CSV table of C-alpha atoms in Angstrom, one decimal:
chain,number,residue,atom,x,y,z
K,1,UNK,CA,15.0,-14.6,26.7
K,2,UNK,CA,17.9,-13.9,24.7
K,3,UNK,CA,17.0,-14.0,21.5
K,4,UNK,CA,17.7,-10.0,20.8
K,5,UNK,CA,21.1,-10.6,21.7
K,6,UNK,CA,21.7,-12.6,18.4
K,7,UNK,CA,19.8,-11.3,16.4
K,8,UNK,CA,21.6,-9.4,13.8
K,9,UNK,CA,20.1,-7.7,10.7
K,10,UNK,CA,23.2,-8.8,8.6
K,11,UNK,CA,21.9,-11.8,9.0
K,12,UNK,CA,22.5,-14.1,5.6
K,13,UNK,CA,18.7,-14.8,5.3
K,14,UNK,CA,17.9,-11.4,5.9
K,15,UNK,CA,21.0,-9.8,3.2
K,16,UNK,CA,19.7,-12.4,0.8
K,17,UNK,CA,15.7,-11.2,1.1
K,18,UNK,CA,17.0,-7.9,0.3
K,19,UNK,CA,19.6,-8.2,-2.2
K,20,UNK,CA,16.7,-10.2,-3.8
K,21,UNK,CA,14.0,-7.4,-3.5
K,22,UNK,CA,16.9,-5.1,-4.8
K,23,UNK,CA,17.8,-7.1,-8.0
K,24,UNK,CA,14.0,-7.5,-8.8
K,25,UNK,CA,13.2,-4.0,-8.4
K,26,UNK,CA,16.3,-3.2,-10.9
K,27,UNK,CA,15.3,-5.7,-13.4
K,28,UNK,CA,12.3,-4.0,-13.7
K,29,UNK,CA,12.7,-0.9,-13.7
K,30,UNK,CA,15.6,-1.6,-16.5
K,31,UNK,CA,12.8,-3.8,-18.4
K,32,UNK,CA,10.5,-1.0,-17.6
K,33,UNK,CA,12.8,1.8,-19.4
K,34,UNK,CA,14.1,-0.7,-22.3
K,35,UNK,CA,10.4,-1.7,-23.3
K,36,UNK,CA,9.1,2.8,-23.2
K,37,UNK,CA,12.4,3.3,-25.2
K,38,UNK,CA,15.6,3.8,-23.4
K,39,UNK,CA,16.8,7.2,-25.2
K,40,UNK,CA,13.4,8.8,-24.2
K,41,UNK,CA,13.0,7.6,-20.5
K,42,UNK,CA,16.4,9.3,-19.7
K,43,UNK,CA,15.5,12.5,-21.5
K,44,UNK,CA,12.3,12.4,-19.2
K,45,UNK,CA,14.8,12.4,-16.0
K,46,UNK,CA,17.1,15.4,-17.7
K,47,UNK,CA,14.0,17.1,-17.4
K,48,UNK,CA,13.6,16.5,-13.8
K,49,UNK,CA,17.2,17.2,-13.1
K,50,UNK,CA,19.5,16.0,-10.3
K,51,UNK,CA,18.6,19.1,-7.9
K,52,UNK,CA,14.6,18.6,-8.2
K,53,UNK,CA,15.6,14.6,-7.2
K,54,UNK,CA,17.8,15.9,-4.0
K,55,UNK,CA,14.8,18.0,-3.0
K,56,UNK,CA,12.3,16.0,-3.4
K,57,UNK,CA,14.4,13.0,-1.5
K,58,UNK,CA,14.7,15.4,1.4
K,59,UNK,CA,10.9,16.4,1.3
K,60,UNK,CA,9.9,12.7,1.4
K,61,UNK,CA,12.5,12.1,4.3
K,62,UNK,CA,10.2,14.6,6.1
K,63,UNK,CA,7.3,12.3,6.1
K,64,UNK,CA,9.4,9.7,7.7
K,65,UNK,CA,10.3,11.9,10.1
K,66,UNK,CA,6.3,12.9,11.6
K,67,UNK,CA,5.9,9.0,11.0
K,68,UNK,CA,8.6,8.6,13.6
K,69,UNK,CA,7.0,10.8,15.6
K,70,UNK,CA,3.8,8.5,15.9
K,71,UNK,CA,5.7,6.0,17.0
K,72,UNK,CA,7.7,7.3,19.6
K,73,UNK,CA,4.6,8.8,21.1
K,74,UNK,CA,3.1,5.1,21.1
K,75,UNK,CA,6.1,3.8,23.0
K,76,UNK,CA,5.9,6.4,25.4
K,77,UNK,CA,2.3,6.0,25.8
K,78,UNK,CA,3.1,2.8,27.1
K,79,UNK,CA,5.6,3.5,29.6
K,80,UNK,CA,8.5,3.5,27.7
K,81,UNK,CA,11.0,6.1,27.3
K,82,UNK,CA,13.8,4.7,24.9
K,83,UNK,CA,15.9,7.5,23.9
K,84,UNK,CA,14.9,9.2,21.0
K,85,UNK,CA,18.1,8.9,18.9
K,86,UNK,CA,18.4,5.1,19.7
K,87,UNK,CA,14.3,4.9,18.8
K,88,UNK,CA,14.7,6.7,15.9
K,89,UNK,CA,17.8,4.4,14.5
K,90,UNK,CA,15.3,1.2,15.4
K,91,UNK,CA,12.3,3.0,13.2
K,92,UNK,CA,15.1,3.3,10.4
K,93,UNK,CA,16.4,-0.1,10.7
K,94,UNK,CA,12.6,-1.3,10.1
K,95,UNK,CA,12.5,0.9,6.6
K,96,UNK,CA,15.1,-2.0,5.4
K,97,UNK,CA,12.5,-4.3,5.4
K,98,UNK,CA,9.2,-2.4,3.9
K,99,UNK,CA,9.6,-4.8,1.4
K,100,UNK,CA,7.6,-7.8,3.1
K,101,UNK,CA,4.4,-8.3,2.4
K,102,UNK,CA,1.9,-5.5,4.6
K,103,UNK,CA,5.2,-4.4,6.0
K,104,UNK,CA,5.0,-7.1,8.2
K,105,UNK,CA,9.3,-6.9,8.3
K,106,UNK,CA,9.3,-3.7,10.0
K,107,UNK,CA,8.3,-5.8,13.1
K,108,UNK,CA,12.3,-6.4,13.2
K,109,UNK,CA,11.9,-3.6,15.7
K,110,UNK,CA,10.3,-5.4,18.5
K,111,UNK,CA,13.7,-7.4,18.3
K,112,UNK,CA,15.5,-4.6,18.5
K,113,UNK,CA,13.5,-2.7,21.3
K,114,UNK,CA,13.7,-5.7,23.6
K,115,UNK,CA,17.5,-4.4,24.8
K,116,UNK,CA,15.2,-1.7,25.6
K,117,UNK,CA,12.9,-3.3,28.0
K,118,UNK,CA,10.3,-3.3,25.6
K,119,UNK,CA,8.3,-6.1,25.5
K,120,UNK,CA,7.3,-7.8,22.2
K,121,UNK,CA,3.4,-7.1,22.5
K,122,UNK,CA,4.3,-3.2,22.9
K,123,UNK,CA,6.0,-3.1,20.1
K,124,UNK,CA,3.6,-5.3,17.9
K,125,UNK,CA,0.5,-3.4,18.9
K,126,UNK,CA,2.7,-0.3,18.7
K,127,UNK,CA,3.1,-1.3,14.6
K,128,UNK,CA,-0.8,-2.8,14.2
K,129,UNK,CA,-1.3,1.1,15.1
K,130,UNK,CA,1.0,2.2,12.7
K,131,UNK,CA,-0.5,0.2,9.8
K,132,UNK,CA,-3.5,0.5,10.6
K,133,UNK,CA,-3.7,4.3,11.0
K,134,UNK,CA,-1.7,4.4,7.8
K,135,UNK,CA,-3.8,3.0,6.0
K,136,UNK,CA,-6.6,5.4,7.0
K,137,UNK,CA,-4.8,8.4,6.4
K,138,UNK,CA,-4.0,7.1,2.7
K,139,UNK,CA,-7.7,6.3,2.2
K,140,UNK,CA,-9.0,9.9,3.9
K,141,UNK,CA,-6.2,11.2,1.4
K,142,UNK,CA,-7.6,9.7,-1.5
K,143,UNK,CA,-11.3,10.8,-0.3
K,144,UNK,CA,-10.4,14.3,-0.2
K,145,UNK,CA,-8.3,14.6,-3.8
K,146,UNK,CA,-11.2,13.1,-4.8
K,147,UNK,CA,-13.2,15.1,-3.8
K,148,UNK,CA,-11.4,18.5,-4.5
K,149,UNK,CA,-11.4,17.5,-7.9
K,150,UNK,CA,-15.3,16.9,-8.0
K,151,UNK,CA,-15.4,13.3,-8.2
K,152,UNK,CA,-16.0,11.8,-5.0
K,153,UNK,CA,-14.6,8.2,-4.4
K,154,UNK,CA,-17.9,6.9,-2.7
K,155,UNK,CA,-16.0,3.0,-2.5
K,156,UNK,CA,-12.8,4.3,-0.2
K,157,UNK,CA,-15.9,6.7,1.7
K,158,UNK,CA,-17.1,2.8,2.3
K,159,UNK,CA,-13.5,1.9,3.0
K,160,UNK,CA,-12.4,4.7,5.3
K,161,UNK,CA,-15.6,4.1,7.3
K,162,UNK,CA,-15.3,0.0,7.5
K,163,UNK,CA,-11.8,0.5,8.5
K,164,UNK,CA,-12.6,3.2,11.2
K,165,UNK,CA,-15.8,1.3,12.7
K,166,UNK,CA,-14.9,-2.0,12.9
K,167,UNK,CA,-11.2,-1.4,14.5
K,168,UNK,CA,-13.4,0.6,17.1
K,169,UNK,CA,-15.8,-2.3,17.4
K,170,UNK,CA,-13.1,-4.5,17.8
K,171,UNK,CA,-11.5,-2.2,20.7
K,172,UNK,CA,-15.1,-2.3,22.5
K,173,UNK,CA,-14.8,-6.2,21.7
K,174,UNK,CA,-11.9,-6.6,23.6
K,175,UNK,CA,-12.2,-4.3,26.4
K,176,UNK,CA,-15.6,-5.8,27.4
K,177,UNK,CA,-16.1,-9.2,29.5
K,178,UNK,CA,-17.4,-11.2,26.7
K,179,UNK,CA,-13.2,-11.2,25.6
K,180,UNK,CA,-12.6,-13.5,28.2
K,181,UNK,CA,-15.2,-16.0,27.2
K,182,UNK,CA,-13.6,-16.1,23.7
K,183,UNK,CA,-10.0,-16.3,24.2
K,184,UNK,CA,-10.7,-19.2,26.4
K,185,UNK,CA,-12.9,-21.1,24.0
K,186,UNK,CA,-10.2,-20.6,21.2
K,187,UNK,CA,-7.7,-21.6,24.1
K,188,UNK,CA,-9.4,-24.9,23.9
K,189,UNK,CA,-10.3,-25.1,20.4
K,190,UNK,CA,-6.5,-24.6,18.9
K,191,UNK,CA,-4.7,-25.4,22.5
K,192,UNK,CA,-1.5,-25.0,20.5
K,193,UNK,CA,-1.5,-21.3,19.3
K,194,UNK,CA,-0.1,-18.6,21.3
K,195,UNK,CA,-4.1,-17.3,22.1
K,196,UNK,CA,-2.2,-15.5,25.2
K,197,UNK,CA,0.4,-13.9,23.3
K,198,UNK,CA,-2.3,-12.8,21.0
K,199,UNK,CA,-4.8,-11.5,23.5
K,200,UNK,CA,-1.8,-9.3,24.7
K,201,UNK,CA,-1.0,-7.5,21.8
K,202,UNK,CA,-4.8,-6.8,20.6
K,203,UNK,CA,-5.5,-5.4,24.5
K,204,UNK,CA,-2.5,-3.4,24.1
K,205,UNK,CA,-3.5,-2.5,20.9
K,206,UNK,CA,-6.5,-1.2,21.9
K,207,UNK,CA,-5.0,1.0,25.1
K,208,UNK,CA,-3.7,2.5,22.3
K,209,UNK,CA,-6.6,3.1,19.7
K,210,UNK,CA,-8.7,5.4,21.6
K,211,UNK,CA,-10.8,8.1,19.6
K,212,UNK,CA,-8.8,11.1,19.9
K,213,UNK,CA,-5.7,9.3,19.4
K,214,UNK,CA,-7.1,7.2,16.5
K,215,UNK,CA,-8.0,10.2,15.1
K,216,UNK,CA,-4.3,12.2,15.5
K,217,UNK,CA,-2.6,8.7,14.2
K,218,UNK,CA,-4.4,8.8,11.0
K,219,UNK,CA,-4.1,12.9,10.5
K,220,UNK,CA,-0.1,12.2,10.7
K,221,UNK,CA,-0.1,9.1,8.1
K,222,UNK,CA,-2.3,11.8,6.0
K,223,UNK,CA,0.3,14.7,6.5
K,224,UNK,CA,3.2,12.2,5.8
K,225,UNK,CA,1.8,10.7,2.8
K,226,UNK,CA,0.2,13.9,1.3
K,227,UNK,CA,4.2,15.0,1.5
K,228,UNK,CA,4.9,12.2,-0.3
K,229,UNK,CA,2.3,12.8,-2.9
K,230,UNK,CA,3.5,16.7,-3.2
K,231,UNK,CA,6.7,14.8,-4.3
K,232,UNK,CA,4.9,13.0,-7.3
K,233,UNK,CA,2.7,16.0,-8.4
K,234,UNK,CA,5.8,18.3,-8.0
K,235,UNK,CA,7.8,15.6,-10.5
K,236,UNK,CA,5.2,15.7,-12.9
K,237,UNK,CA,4.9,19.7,-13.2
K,238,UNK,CA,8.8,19.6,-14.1
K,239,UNK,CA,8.3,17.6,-17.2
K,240,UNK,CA,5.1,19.5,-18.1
K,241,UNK,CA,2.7,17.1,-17.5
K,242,UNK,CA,-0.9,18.7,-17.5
K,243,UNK,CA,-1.6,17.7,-13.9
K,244,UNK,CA,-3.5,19.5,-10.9
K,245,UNK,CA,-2.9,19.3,-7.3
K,246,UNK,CA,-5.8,17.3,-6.2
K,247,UNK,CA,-6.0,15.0,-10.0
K,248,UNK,CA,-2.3,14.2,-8.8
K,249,UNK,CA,-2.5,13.4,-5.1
K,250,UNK,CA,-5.5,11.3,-5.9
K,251,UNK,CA,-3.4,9.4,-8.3
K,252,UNK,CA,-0.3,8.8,-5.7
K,253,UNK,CA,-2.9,8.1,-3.0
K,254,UNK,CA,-4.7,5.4,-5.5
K,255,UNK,CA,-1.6,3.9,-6.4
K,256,UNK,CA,-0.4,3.6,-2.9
K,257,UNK,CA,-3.5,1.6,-1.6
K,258,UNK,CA,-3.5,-0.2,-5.3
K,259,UNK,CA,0.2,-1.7,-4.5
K,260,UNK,CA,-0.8,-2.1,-0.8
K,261,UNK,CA,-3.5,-4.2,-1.7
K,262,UNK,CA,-1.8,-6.4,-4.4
K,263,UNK,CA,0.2,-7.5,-1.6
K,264,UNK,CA,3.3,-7.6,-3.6
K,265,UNK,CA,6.6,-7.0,-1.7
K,266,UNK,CA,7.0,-2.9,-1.3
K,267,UNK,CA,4.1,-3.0,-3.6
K,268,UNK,CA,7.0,-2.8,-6.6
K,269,UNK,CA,5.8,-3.1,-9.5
K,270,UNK,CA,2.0,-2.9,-8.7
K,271,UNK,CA,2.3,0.9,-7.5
K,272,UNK,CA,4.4,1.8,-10.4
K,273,UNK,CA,1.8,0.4,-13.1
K,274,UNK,CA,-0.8,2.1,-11.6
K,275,UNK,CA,1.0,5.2,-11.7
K,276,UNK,CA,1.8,5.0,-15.5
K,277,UNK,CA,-2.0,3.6,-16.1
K,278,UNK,CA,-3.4,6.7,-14.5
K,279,UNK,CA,-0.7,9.2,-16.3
K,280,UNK,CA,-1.8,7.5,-19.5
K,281,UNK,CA,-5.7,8.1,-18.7
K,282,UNK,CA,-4.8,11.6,-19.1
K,283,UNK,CA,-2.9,11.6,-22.5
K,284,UNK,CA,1.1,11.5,-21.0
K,285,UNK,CA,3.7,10.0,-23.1
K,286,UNK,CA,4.7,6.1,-21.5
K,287,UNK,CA,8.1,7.5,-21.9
K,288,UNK,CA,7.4,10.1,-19.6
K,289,UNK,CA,5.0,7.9,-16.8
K,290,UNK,CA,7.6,5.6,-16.5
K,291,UNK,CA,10.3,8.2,-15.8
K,292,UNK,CA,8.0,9.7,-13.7
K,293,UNK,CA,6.8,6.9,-11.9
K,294,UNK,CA,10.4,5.0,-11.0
K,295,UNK,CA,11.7,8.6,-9.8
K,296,UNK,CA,9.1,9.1,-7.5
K,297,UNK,CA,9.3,5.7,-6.3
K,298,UNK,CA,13.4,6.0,-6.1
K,299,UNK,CA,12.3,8.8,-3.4
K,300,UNK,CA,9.2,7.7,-1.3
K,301,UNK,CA,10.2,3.6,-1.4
K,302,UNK,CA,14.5,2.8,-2.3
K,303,UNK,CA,15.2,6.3,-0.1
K,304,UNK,CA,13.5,4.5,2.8
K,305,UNK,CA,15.0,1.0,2.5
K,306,UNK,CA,18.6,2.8,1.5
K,307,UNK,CA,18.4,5.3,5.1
K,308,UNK,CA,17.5,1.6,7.2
């Protein structure tokens, strides 16, 4: 196989996809500032100032950094020891394509990792882990800035435990002999989808999902993203918006799983509304959400897909 040898991220399909994602994202942002009033969104960002943007974009980089981490112990879990400067260029590189729909680009990797001797189904199960501990630490997140500011979000309580239990069931599901039985019946059923290829990502996958480690996965997407959403709070302060620590991480964490869900490219457009809609609940100036929402997202989204 041969195909990572041509594969090549400047790819014309692939420079078009993202020149694409980064002339949307610019015509709406513009839109976005035009429609608040122009004058008044770019007083909002004197307030923030250059320096607070520099730190902030190096505090965000951080929670790229433990994500990293996650990853590389994944690999390594499964026999692989890649060089952690080459690994952590290969995590970058994915960043460059967050903008796909569930992040499903930053599986670019697995092409890159095979020069590596790392199979595809490693590296695929190494990213359903990823996500899917992601999006558990964003929902535990979201429980507990809820709950710290005395209104507990009983539906992502519901969430976080779905999530959680089923993935486990599903582990059991395919660790136990009944598996065998049912990737042979599908085998027969739809003869012409890779079933095999399949089976071997979800039973790596699971190798992978045990308990303890399901558990230290999800406390490092919570650590990453609560970084991130110390960024947003830390914005608003500066332009003296009346916001508390846990009001504003529940906000970030509710807009992350808000744009996540809407399935929208890099969730753009979809995270920034509901920032703005949830600044607005609590009296701020439009001027001032939309400043505040495109800076934040200029240092937890464009500073990823600029460093990959």
């Amino acid at each position: 196989m041969r195909a990572h040898s041509t594969f090549d991220l400047t790819h014309p399909a692939w420079v078009r996809g993202l020149i694409a994602f980064i002339a949307a994202g610019v015509a709406l942002y513009l839109a976005g500032m035009i429609w608040s009033g122009w004058g008044q969104v770019l007083s909002s960002w004197q307030h923030i100032g250059v320096a607070l943007i520099c730190s902030a974009a190096v505090a965000a980089s951080s929670a790229y950094l433990l994500r990293f981490l996650r990853w590389q112990y994944c690999l390594v879990s499964l026999g692989h020891r890649v060089p952690p400067l080459r690994s952590f260029g290969v995590y970058l590189a994915g960043l460059a394509l967050t903008t796909s729909p569930g992040k499903i680009g930053e599986t670019v990797r697995s092409l890159l990792l095979l020069r590596d001797g790392v199979p595809a189904k490693h590296s695929f199960a190494t990213f359903l882990a990823d996500r899917l501990s992601d999006v558990i630490g964003v929902c535990v997140l979201a429980v507990l800035a809820s709950a710290a500011g005395g209104k507990l979000s009983w539906g992502i309580v519901l969430a976080v435990l779905t999530v959680v239990g089923g993935s486990l069931m599903l582990r059991q599901l395919l660790r136990g002999a009944a598996a065998n039985g049912l990737w042979a019946w599908l085998e027969q059923r739809l003869p012409r989808l890779p079933w095999r290829w399949v089976r071997d990502v979800l039973n790596t996958w699971a190798r992978l999902w045990t308990v303890p480690r399901m558990l230290a996965f999800a406390l490092t997407a919570l650590f990453a993203y609560g970084i991130q959403a110390g960024v947003f709070v830390a914005l608003c302060m500066q332009v003296g918006v009346p916001l508390g620590l846990a009001q504003g991480v529940s906000f970030f964490a509710n807009a992350t799983l808000f744009g996540a869900a809407s399935m929208v490219p890099g969730g753009l457009g979809a995270m920034e509304a509901a920032l703005v809609w949830q600044l607005a609940t609590i009296g701020v100036a439009h001027t001032q959400a939309v400043a505040i929402a495109i800076a934040t997202r200029l240092v937890t989204l464009w500073l990823g897909i600029a460093l990959g």
